[in-house]
PDB file of C-alpha atoms in Angstrom:
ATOM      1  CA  UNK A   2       8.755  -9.312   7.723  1.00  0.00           C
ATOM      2  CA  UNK A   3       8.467  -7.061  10.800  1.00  0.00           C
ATOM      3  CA  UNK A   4       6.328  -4.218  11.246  1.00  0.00           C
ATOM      4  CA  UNK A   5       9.085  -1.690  10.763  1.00  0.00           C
ATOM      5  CA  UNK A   6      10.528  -3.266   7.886  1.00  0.00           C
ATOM      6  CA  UNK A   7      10.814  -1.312   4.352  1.00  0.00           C
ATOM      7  CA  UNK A   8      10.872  -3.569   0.835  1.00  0.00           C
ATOM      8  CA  UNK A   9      11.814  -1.273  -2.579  1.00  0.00           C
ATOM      9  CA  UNK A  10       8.982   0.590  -4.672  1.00  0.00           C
ATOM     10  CA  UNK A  11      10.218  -2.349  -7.572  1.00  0.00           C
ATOM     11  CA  UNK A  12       9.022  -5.081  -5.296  1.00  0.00           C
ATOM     12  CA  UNK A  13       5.675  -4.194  -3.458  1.00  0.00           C
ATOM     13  CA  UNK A  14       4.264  -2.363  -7.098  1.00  0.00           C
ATOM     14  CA  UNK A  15       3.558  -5.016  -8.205  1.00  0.00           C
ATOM     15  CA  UNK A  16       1.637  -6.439  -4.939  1.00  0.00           C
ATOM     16  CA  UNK A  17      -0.043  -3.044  -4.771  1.00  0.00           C
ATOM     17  CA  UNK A  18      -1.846  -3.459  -8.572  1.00  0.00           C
ATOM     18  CA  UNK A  19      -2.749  -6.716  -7.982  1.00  0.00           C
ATOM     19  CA  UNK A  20      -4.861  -5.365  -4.638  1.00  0.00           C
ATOM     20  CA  UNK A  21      -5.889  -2.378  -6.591  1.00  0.00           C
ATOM     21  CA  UNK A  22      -7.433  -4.198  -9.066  1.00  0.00           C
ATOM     22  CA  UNK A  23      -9.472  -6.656  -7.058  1.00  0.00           C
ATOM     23  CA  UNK A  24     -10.937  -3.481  -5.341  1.00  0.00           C
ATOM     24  CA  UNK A  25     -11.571  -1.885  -8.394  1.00  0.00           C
ATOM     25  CA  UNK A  26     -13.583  -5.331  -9.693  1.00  0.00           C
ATOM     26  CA  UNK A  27     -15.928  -5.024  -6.174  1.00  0.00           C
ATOM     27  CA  UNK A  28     -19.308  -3.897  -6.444  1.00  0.00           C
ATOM     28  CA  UNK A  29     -19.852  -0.195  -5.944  1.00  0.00           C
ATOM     29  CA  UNK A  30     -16.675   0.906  -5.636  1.00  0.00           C
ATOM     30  CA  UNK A  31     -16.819   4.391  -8.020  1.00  0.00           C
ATOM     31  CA  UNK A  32     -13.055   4.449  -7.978  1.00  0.00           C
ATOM     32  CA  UNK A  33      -9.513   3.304  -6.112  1.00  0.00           C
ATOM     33  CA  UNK A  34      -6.566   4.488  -6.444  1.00  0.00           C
ATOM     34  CA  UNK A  35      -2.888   4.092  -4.476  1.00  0.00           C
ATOM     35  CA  UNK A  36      -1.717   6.409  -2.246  1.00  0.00           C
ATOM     36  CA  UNK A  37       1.037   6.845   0.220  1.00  0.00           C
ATOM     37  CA  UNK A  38       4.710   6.323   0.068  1.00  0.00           C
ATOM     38  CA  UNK A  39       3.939   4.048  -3.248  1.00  0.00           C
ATOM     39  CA  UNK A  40       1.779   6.862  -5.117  1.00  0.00           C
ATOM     40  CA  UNK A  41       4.917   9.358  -3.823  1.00  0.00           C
ATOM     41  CA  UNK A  42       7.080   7.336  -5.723  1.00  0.00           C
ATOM     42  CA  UNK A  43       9.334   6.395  -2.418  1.00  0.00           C
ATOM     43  CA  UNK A  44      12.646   4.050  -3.100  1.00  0.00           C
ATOM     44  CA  UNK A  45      10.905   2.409  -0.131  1.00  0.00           C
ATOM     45  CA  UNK A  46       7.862   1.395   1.138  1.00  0.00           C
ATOM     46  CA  UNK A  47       6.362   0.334   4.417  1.00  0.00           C
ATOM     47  CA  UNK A  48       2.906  -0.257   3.387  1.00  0.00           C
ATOM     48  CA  UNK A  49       0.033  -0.658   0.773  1.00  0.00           C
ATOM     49  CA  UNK A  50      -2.484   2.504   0.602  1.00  0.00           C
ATOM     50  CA  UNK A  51      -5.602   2.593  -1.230  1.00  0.00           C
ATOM     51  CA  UNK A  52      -8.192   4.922  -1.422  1.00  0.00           C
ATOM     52  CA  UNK A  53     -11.859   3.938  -2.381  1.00  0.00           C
ATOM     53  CA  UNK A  54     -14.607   6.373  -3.447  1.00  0.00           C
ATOM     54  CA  UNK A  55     -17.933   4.419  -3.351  1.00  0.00           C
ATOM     55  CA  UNK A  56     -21.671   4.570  -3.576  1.00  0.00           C
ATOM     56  CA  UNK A  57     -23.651   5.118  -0.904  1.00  0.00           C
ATOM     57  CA  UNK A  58     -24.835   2.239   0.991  1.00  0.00           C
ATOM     58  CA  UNK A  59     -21.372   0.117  -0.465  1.00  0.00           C
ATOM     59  CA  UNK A  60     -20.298  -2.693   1.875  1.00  0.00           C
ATOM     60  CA  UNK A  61     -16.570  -2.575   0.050  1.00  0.00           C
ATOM     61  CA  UNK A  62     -15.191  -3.168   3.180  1.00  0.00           C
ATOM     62  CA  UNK A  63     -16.967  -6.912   3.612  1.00  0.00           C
ATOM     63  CA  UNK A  64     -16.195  -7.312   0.354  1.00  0.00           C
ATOM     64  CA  UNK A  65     -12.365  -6.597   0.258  1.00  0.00           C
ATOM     65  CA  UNK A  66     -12.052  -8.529   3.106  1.00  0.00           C
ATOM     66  CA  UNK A  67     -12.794 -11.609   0.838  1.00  0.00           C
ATOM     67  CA  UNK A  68      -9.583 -10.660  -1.037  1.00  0.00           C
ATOM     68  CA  UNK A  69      -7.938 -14.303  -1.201  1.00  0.00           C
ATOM     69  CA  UNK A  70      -4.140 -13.235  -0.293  1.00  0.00           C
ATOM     70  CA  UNK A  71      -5.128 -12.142   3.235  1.00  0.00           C
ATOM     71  CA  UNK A  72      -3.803 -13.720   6.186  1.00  0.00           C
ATOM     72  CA  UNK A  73      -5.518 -12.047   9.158  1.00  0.00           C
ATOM     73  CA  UNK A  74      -7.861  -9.064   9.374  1.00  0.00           C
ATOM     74  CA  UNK A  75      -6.024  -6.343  11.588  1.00  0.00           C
ATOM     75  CA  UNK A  76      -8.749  -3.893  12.309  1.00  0.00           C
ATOM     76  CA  UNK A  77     -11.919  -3.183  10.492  1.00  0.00           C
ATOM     77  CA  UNK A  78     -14.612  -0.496  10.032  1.00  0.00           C
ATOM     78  CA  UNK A  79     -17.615   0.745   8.319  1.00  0.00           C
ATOM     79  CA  UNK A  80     -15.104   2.695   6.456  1.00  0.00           C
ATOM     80  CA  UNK A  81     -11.210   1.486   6.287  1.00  0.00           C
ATOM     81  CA  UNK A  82      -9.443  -1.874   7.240  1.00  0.00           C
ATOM     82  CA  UNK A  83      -6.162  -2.929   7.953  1.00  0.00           C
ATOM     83  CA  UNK A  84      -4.834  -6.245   6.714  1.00  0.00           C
ATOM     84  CA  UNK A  85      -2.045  -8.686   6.841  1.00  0.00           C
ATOM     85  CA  UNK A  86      -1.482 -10.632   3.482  1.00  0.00           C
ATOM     86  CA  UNK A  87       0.139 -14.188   3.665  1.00  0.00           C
ATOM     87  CA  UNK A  88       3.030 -12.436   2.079  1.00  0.00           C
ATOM     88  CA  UNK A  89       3.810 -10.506   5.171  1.00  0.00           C
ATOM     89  CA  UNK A  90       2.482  -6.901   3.547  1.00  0.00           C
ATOM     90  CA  UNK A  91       0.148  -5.162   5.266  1.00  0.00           C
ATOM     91  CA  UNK A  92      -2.828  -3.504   3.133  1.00  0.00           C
ATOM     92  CA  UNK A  93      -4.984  -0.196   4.422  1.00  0.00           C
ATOM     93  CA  UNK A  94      -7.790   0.904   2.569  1.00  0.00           C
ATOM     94  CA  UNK A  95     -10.346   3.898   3.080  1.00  0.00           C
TER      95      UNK A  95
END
């Protein structure tokens, strides 16, 4: 996959509720839910979104990063990450 590349809504769904529901299972997080070109219901989509509301004082970043699909950490923060999956898909979450 290339960074450019587009896959259809029917094929990265899927991908996306699996993530989403490991993030909802982490400690702390108060809620997550998809967003971006897969929440706008796009035929195609470039990229995984999620949103996370938390408590305060949540590490959900450490802990997402233990997801056990991910291939390589992009970039991450106190508050958002960017993520390759062995798949090729790359995941964002704030």
């Amino acid at each position: 996959m290339t960074l450019s590349e587009r896959f259809p809504l029917g094929i990265i769904e899927p991908v996306a509720n699996l993530v989403l529901g490991y993030v909802r299972q982490i400690s702390g997080v108060a809620q997550a839910t998809i967003a971006g070109s897969i929440r706008r219901m796009r035929d195609t989509v470039g990229d995984i979104d999620i949103l996370i509301g938390a408590e305060a004082g949540a590490d959900i970043i450490a802990q997402f990063l233990r997801f056990p699909d991910i291939a390589e950490a992009l970039s991450k923060g106190p508050v958002r990450a960017s993520v390759r999956l062995k798949s090729g898909l790359q995941v964002d979450v704030r």
